[in-house]
Tab-separated table of C-alpha atoms in Angstrom:
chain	number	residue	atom	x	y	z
A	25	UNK	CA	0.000	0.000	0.000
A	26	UNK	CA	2.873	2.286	1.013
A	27	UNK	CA	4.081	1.445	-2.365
A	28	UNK	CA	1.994	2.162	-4.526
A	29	UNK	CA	1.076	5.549	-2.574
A	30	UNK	CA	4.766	6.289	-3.483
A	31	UNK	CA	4.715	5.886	-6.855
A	32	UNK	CA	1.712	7.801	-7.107
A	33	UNK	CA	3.158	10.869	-5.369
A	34	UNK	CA	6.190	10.378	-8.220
A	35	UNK	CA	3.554	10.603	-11.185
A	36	UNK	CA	1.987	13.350	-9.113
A	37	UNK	CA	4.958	15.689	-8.995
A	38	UNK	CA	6.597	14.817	-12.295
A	39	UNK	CA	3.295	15.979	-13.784
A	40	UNK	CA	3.414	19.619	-11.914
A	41	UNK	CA	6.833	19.340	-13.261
A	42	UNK	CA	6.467	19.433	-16.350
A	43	UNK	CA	3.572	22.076	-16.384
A	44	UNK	CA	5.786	24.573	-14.449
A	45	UNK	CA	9.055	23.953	-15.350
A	46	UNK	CA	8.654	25.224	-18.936
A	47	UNK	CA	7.269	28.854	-18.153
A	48	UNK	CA	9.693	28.796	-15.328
A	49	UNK	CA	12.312	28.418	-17.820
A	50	UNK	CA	10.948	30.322	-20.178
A	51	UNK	CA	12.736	34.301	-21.281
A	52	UNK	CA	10.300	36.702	-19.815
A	53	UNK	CA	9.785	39.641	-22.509
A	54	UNK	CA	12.070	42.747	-21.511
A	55	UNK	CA	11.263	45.988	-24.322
A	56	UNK	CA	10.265	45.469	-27.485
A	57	UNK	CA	13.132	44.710	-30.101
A	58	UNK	CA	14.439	47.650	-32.394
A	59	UNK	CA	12.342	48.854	-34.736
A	60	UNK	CA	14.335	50.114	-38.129
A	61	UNK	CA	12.380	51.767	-40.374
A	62	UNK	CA	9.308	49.656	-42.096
A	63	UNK	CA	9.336	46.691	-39.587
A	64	UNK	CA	5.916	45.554	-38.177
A	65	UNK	CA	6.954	42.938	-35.642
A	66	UNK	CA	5.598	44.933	-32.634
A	67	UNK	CA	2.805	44.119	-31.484
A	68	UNK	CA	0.007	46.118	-32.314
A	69	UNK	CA	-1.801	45.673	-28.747
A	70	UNK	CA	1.106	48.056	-27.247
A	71	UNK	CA	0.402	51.522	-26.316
A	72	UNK	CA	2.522	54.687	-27.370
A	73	UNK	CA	3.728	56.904	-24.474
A	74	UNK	CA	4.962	58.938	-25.974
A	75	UNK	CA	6.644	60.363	-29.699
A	76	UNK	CA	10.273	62.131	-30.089
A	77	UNK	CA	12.440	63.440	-32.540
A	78	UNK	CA	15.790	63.199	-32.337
A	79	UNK	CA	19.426	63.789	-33.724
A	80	UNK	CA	19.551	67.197	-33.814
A	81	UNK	CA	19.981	69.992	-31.613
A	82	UNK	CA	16.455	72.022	-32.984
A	83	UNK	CA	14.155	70.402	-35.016
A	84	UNK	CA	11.178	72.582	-36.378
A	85	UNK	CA	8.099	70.521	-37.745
A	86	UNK	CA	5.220	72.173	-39.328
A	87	UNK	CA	2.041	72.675	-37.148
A	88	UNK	CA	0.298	70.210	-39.058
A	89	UNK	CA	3.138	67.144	-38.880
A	90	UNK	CA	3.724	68.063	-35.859
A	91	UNK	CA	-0.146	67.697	-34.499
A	92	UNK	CA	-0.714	64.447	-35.822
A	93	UNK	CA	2.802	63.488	-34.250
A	94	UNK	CA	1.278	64.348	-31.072
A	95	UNK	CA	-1.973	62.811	-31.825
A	96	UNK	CA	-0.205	58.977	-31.972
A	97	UNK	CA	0.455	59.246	-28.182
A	98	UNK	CA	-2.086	57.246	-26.357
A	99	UNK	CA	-3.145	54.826	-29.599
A	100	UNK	CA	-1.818	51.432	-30.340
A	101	UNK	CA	0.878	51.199	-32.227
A	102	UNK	CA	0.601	51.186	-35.769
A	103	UNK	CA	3.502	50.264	-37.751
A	104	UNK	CA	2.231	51.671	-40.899
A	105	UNK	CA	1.026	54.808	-39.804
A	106	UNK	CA	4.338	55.393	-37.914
A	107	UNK	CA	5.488	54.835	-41.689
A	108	UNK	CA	4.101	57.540	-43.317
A	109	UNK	CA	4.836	60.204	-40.498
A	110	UNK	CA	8.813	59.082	-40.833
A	111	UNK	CA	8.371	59.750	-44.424
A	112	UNK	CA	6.663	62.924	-43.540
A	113	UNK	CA	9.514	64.143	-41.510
A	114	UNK	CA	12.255	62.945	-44.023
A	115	UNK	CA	10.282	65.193	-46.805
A	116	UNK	CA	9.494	68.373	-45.054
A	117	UNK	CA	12.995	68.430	-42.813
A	118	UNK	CA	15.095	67.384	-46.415
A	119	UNK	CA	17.283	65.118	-44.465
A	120	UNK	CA	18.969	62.070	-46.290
A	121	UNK	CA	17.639	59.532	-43.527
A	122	UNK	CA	15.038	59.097	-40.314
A	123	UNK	CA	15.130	56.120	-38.476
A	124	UNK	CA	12.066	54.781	-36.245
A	125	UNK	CA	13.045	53.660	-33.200
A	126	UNK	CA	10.771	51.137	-30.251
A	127	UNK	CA	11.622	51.219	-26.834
A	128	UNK	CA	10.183	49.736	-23.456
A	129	UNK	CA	7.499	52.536	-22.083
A	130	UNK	CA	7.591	53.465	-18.619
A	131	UNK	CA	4.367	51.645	-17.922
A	132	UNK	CA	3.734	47.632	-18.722
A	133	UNK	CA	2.760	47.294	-22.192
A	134	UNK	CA	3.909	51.109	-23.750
A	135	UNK	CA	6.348	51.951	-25.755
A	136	UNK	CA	8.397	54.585	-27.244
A	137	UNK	CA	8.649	55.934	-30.937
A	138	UNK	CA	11.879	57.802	-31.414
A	139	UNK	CA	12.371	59.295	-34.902
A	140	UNK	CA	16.095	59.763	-35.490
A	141	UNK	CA	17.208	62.424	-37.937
A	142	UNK	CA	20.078	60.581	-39.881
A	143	UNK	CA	22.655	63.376	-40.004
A	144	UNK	CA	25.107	64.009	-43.713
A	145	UNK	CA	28.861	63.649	-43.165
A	146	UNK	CA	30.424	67.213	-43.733
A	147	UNK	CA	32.191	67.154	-46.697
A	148	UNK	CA	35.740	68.444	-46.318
A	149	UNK	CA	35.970	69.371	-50.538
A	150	UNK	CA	32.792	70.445	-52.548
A	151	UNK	CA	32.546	71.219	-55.984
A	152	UNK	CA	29.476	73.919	-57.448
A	153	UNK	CA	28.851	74.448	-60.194
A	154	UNK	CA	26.520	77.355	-58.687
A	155	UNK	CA	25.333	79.235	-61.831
A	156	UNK	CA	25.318	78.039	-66.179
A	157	UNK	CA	23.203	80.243	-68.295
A	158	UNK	CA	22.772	80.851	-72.030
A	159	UNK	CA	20.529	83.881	-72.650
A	160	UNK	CA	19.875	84.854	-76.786
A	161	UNK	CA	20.181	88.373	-76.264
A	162	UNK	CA	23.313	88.431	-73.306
A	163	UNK	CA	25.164	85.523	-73.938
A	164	UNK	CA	26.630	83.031	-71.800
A	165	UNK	CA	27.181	83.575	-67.928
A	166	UNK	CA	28.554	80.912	-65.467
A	167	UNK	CA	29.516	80.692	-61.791
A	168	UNK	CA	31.137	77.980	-59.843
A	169	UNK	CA	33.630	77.592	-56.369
A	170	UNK	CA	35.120	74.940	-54.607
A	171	UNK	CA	34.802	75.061	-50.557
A	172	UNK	CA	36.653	73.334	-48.390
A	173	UNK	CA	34.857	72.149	-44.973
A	174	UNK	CA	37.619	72.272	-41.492
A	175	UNK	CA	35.045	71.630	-38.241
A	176	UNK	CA	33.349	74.694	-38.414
A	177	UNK	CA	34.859	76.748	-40.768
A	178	UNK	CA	34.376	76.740	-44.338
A	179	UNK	CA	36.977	78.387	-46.937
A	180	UNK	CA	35.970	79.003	-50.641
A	181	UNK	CA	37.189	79.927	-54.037
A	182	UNK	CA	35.475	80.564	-56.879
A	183	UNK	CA	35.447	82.243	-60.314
A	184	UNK	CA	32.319	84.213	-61.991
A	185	UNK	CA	31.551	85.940	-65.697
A	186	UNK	CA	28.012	87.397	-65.593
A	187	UNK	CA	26.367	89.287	-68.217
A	188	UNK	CA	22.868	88.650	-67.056
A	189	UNK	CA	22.032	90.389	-63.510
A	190	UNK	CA	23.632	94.429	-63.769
A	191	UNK	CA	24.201	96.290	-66.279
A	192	UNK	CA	27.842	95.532	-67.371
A	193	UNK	CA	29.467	91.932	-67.794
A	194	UNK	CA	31.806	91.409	-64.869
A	195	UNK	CA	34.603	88.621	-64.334
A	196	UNK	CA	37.142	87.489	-62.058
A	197	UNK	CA	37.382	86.001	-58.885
A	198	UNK	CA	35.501	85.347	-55.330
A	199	UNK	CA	36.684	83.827	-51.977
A	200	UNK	CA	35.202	83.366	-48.788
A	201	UNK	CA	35.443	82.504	-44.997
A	202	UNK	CA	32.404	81.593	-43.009
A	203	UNK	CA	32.568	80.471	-39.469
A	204	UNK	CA	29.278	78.698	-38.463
A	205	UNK	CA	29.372	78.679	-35.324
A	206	UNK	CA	30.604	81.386	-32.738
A	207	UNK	CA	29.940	80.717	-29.397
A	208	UNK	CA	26.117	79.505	-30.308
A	209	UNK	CA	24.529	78.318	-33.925
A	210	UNK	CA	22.953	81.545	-33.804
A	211	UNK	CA	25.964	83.869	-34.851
A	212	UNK	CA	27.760	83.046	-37.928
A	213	UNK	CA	30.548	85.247	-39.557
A	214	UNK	CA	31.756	85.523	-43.094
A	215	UNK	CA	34.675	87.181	-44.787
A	216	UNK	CA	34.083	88.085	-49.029
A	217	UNK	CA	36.633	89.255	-51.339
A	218	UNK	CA	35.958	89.585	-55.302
A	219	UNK	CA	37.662	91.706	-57.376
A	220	UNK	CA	36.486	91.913	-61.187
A	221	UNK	CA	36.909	93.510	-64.838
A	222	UNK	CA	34.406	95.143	-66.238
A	223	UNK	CA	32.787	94.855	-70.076
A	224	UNK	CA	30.143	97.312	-71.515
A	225	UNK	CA	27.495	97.329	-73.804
A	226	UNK	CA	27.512	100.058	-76.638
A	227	UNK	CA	24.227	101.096	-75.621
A	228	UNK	CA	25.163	101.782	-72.236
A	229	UNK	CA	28.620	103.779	-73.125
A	230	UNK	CA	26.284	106.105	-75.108
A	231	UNK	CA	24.175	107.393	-72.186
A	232	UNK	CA	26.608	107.181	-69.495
A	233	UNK	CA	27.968	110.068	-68.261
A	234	UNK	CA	32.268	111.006	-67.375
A	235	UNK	CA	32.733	109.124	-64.127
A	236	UNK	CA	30.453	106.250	-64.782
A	237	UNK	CA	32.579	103.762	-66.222
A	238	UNK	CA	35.124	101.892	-64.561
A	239	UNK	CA	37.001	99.302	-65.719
A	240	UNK	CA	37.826	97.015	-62.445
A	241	UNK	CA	36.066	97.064	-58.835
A	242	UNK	CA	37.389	94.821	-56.030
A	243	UNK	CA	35.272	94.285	-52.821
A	244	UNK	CA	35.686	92.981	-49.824
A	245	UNK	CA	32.920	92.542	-47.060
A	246	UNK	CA	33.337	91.528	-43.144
A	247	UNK	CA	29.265	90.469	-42.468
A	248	UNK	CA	27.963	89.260	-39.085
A	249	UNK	CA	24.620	86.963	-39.244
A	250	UNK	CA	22.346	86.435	-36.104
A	251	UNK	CA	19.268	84.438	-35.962
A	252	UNK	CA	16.751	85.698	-33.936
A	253	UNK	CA	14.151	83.256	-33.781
A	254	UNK	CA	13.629	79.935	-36.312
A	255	UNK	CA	12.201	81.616	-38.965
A	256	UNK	CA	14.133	85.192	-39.031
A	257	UNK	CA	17.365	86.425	-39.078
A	258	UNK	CA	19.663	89.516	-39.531
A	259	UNK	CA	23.008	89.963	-41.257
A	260	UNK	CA	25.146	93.435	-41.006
A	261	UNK	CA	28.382	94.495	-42.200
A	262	UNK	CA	30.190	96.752	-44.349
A	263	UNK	CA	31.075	96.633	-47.578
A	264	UNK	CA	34.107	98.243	-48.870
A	265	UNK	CA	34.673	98.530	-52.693
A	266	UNK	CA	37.120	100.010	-54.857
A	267	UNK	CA	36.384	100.610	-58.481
A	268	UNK	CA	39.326	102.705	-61.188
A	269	UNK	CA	37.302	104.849	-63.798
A	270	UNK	CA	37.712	104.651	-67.425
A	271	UNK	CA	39.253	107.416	-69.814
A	272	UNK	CA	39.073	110.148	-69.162
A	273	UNK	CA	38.674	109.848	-65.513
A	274	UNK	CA	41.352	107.561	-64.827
A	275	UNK	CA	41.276	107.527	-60.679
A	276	UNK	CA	40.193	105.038	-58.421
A	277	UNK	CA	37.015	105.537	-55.805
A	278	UNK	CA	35.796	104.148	-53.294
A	279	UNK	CA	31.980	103.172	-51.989
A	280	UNK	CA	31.993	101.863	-48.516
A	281	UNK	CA	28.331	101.129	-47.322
A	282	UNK	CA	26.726	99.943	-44.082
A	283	UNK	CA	24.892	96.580	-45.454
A	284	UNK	CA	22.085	95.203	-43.484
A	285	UNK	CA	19.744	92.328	-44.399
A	286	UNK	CA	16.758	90.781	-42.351
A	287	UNK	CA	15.042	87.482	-43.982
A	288	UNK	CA	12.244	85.479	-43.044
A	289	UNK	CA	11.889	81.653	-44.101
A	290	UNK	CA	8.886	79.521	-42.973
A	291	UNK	CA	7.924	76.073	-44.296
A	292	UNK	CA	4.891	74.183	-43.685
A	293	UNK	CA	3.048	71.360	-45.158
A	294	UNK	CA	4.273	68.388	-47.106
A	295	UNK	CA	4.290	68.269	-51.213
A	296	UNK	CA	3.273	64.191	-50.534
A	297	UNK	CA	-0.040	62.793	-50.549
A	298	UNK	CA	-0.551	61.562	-47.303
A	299	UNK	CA	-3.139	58.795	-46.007
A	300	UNK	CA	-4.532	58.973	-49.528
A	301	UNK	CA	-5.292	62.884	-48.953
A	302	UNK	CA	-3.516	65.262	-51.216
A	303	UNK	CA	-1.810	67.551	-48.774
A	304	UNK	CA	0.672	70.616	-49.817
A	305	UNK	CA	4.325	72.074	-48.686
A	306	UNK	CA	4.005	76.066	-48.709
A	307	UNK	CA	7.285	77.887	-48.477
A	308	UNK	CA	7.117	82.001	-48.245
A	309	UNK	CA	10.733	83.675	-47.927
A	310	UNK	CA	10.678	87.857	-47.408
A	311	UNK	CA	13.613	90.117	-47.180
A	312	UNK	CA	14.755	93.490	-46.523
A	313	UNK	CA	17.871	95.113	-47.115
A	314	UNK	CA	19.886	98.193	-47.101
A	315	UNK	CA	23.101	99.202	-48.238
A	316	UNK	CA	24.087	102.879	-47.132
A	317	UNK	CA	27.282	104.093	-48.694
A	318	UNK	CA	28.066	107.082	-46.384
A	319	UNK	CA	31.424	109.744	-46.292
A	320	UNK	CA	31.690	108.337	-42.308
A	321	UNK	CA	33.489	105.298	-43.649
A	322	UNK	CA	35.517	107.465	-46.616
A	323	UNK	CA	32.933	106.584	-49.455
A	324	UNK	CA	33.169	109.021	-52.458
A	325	UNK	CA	29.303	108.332	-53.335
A	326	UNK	CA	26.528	108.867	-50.869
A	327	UNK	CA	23.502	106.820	-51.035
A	328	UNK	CA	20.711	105.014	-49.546
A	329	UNK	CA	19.336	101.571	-51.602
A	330	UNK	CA	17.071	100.048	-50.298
A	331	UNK	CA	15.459	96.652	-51.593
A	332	UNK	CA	11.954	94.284	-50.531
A	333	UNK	CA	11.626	90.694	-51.738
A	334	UNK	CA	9.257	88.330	-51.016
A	335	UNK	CA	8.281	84.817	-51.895
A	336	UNK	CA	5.470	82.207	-51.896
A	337	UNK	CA	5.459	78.572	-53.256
A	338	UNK	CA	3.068	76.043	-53.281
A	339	UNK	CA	4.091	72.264	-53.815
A	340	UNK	CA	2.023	68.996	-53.716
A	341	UNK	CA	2.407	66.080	-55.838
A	342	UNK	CA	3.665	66.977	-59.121
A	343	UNK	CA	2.544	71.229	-59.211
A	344	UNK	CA	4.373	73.399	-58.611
A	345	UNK	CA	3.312	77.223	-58.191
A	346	UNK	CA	5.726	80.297	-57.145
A	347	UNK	CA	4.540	83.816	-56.819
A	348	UNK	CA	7.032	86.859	-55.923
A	349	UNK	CA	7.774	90.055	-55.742
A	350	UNK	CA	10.488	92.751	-55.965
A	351	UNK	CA	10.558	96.486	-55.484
A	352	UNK	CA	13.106	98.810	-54.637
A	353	UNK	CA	14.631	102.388	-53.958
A	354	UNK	CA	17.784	104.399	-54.277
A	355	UNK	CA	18.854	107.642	-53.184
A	356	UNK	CA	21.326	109.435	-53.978
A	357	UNK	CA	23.837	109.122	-56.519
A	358	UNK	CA	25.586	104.914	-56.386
A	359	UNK	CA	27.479	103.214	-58.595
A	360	UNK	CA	26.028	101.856	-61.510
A	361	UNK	CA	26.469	98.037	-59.592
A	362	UNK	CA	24.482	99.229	-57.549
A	363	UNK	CA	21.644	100.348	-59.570
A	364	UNK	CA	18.456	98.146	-60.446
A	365	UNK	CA	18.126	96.090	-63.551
A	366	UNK	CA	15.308	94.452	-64.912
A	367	UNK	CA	15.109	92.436	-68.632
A	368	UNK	CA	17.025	89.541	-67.656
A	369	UNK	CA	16.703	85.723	-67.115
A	370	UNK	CA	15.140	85.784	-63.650
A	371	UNK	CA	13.298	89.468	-64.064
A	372	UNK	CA	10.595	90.594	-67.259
A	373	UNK	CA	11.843	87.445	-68.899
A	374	UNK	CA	11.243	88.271	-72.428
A	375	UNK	CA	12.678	91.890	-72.666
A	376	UNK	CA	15.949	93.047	-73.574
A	377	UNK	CA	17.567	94.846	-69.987
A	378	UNK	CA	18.861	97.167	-72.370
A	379	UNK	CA	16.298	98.435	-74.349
A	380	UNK	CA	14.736	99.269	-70.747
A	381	UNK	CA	17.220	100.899	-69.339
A	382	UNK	CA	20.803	100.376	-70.323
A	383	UNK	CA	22.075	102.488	-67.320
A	384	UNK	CA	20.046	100.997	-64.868
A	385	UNK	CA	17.574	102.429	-62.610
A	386	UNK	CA	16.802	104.125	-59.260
A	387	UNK	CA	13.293	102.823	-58.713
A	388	UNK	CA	12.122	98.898	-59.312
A	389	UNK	CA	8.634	96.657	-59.387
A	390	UNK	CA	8.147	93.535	-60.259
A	391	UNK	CA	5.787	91.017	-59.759
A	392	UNK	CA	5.826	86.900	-61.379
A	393	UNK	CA	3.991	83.755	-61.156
A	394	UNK	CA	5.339	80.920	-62.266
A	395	UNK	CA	3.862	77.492	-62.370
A	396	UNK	CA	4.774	73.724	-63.119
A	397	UNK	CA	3.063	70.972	-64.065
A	398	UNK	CA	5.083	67.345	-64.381
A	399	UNK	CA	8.183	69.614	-65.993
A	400	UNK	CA	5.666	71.904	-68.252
A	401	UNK	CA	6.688	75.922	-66.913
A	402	UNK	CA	4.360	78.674	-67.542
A	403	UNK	CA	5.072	81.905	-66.300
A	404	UNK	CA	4.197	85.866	-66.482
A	405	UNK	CA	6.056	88.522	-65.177
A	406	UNK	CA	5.419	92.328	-64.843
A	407	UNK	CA	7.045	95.303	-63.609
A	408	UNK	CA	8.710	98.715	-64.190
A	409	UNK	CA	12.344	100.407	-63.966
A	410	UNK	CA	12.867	104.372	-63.565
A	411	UNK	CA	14.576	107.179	-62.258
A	412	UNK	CA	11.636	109.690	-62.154
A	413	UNK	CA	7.804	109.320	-61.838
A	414	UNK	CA	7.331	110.250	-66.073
A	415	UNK	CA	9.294	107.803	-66.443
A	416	UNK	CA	7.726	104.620	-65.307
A	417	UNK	CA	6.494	102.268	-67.638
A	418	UNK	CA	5.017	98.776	-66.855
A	419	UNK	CA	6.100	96.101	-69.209
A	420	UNK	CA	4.530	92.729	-69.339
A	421	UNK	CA	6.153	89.260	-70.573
A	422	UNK	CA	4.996	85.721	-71.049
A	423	UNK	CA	7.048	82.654	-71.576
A	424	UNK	CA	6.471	78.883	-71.742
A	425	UNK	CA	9.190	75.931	-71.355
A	426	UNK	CA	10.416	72.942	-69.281
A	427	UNK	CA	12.132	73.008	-65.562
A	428	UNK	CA	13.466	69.362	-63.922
A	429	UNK	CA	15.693	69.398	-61.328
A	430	UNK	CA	17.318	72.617	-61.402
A	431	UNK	CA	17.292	73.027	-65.053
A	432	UNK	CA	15.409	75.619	-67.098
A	433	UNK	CA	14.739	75.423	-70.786
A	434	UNK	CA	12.223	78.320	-71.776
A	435	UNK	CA	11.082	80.737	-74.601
A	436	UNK	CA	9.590	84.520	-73.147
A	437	UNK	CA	7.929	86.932	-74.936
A	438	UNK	CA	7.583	90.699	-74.815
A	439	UNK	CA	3.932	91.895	-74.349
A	440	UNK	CA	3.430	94.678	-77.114
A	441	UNK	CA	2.421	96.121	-80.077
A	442	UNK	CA	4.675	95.700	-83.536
A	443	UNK	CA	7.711	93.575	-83.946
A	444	UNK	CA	7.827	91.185	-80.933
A	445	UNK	CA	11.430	89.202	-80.766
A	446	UNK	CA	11.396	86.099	-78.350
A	447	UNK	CA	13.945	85.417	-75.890
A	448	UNK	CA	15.762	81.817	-75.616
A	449	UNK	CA	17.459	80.938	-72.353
A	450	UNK	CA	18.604	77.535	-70.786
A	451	UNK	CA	20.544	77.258	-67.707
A	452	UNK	CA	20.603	75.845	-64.210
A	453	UNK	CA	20.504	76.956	-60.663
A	454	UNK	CA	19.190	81.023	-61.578
């Protein structure tokens, strides 16, 4: 009897055994595994604490990207919808990479959702070719530099030959320092030299006056940038230039301004279609500056120019639609680089700059809209150089041609009566 009472206690506890052994044994689940981007092997019954965005120091989201980031705290996790906002971020913030990261919660069963920003190894040599333009009625005009990247700093070279944005064609050579980062990312300082020769058109030689020409003008400009909040900043400085005067003149001056800039750049939105929705990026850039070439700092010429620009564009999918605006001021007598031109490859596309106004002007307004469909550019511009009120004239152009990536292919046309003669111009990065 004793015997067989033993052997049943054996089966007894070999059976509890093997029930409880195994989940004794068993690994008890610590925080969910790693999540790289487009994995789904999180359970969907977890709860998101919380959402954060990480890698660098400020991040600015749009209200909108930023709401519905907010709105995923509290929800089960949803691998796909964490998805589309990491695509969201990587599109608005124009990053190379964002990473989605899962971690344990501080509460059983939540986790974490930490969006890395993947950040781009600083080049230490760069290449740009910043500026290539072919206009019909100006010719060819190019600009490119090489920088090279130590820490913080940033030293550059380049070389330029413009006949499109003043009145003359000017060449030669540009260099640069920039430190990023003094003290704080919010102060920045920059070193410019450029000195260049000078080429006229006929048209301008003829109403130009003794003392306008000048053959070469070398610059060089100390500038100072703060940013005062996100979205705004201010740059200050002083530019001192140098300039010898043609025949008969034959001297060198000098025009040393007080240069101030303030600029405003705010970006919401995504150009994507989200959640099947079509949803839009707007981008609206505004600036101010004033140059102020004053006989304080030794400047021969005594003036005041002062210049407004602003910008709007509106992205989504494959549209693309830009509206700005330009107007601006001088008094006093300045240099003729300093003067406003208008007839060119970015302004009244279609007119010739010198059949407007070969000396350029002390007054400017301009207004264009440009818009993009899948490549397909149409655009209008309109606007008015002069140096006194009789004077003003508003011309009008239209133009139709093909932008990808950068590049601009396009034909404008002059809006008036008689003899209209199109304008051709292809070029990149204008």
């Amino acid at each position: 009897m004793r015997l067989r009472f033993s052997r049943m206690r054996k089966l007894l506890m070999s059976g509890i055994f093997a029930l409880v052994l195994p989940a004794i044994c068993a690994p008890i689940p610590d925080e969910p595994p790693d999540q790289e981007t487009g994995s789904t092997n999180v359970n969907t019954r977890l709860i998101v604490e919380s959402v954060l965005v990480s890698g660098r120091e400020s991040v600015k989201l749009s209200n909108p990207l930023r709401s519905d980031l907010d709105q995923v705290a509290g929800r089960n996790f949803d691998p796909p919808l964490l998805e589309r906002l990491r695509s969201r971020i990587k599109q608005e913030l124009h990053v190379p990479e964002v990473r989605m990261h899962v971690a344990k919660g501080g509460m059983p069963d939540h986790v974490i959702v930490n969006f890395e920003i993947g950040v781009e190894r600083e080049k230490r040599f760069d290449l740009d070719l910043s500026r290539f333009l072919y206009h019909s009625q100006q010719g060819w005009s190019g600009q490119g530099h090489a920088t090279v990247n130590l820490h913080e700093n940033a030293f550059s070279f380049g070389m330029v030959s413009d006949g499109d944005r003043l009145s003359e064609r000017f060449a030669g050579i540009q260099a640069g320092f920039e430190r990023r980062h003094v003290g704080t990312d919010r102060l920045r300082l920059r070193f410019d030299f450029s000195s260049f020769h000078e080429q006229w058109n006929q048209a301008t030689l003829l109403l130009a006056e003794p003392g306008d020409i000048y053959r070469t003008r070398t610059h060089f400009s100390p500038m100072a940038t703060v940013v005062i909040l996100d979205p705004l900043e201010v740059s200050f400085g002083v530019d001192f230039a140098r300039y010898r005067l043609s025949l008969p003149v034959a001297k060198t001056e000098s025009s040393n301004a007080v240069v101030a800039t303030l600029r405003y750049h705010q970006r919401w939105g995504s150009a994507g279609v989200q959640q099947g929705t079509p949803s839009g990026e707007h981008d609206v850039r505004a600036s101010y500056s004033l140059r102020a070439g004053t006989h304080a700092l030794a400047s021969d010429p005594a003036f005041a120019r002062h210049q407004t620009e602003a910008r709007y564009r509106f992205r989504r999918g494959q549209q693309d639609l830009t509206v700005g605006f330009l107007a601006g001021t001088i008094s006093g007598r300045a240099p003729l680089f300093e003067r406003f031109v208008l007839g060119n490859a970015e302004t009244l596309r279609g007119w010739n700059k010198f059949s407007l106004d070969p000396l350029g002007a002390s007054h400017v307004a301009h207004g264009s809209i440009d818009y993009s469909y899948r490549g397909f550019l149409a655009f209008y511009d309109t606007g008015a150089v002069w140096d006194r009120p009789d004077q003003r004239e508003q011309k009008q152009s239209l133009g139709v041609g093909c932008r990808k990536s950068g590049f601009q292919l396009a034909v404008a046309f002059p809006v008036k009566s008689g003899t209209v003669t199109p304008v051709f111009y292809a070029g990149m990065n204008f």
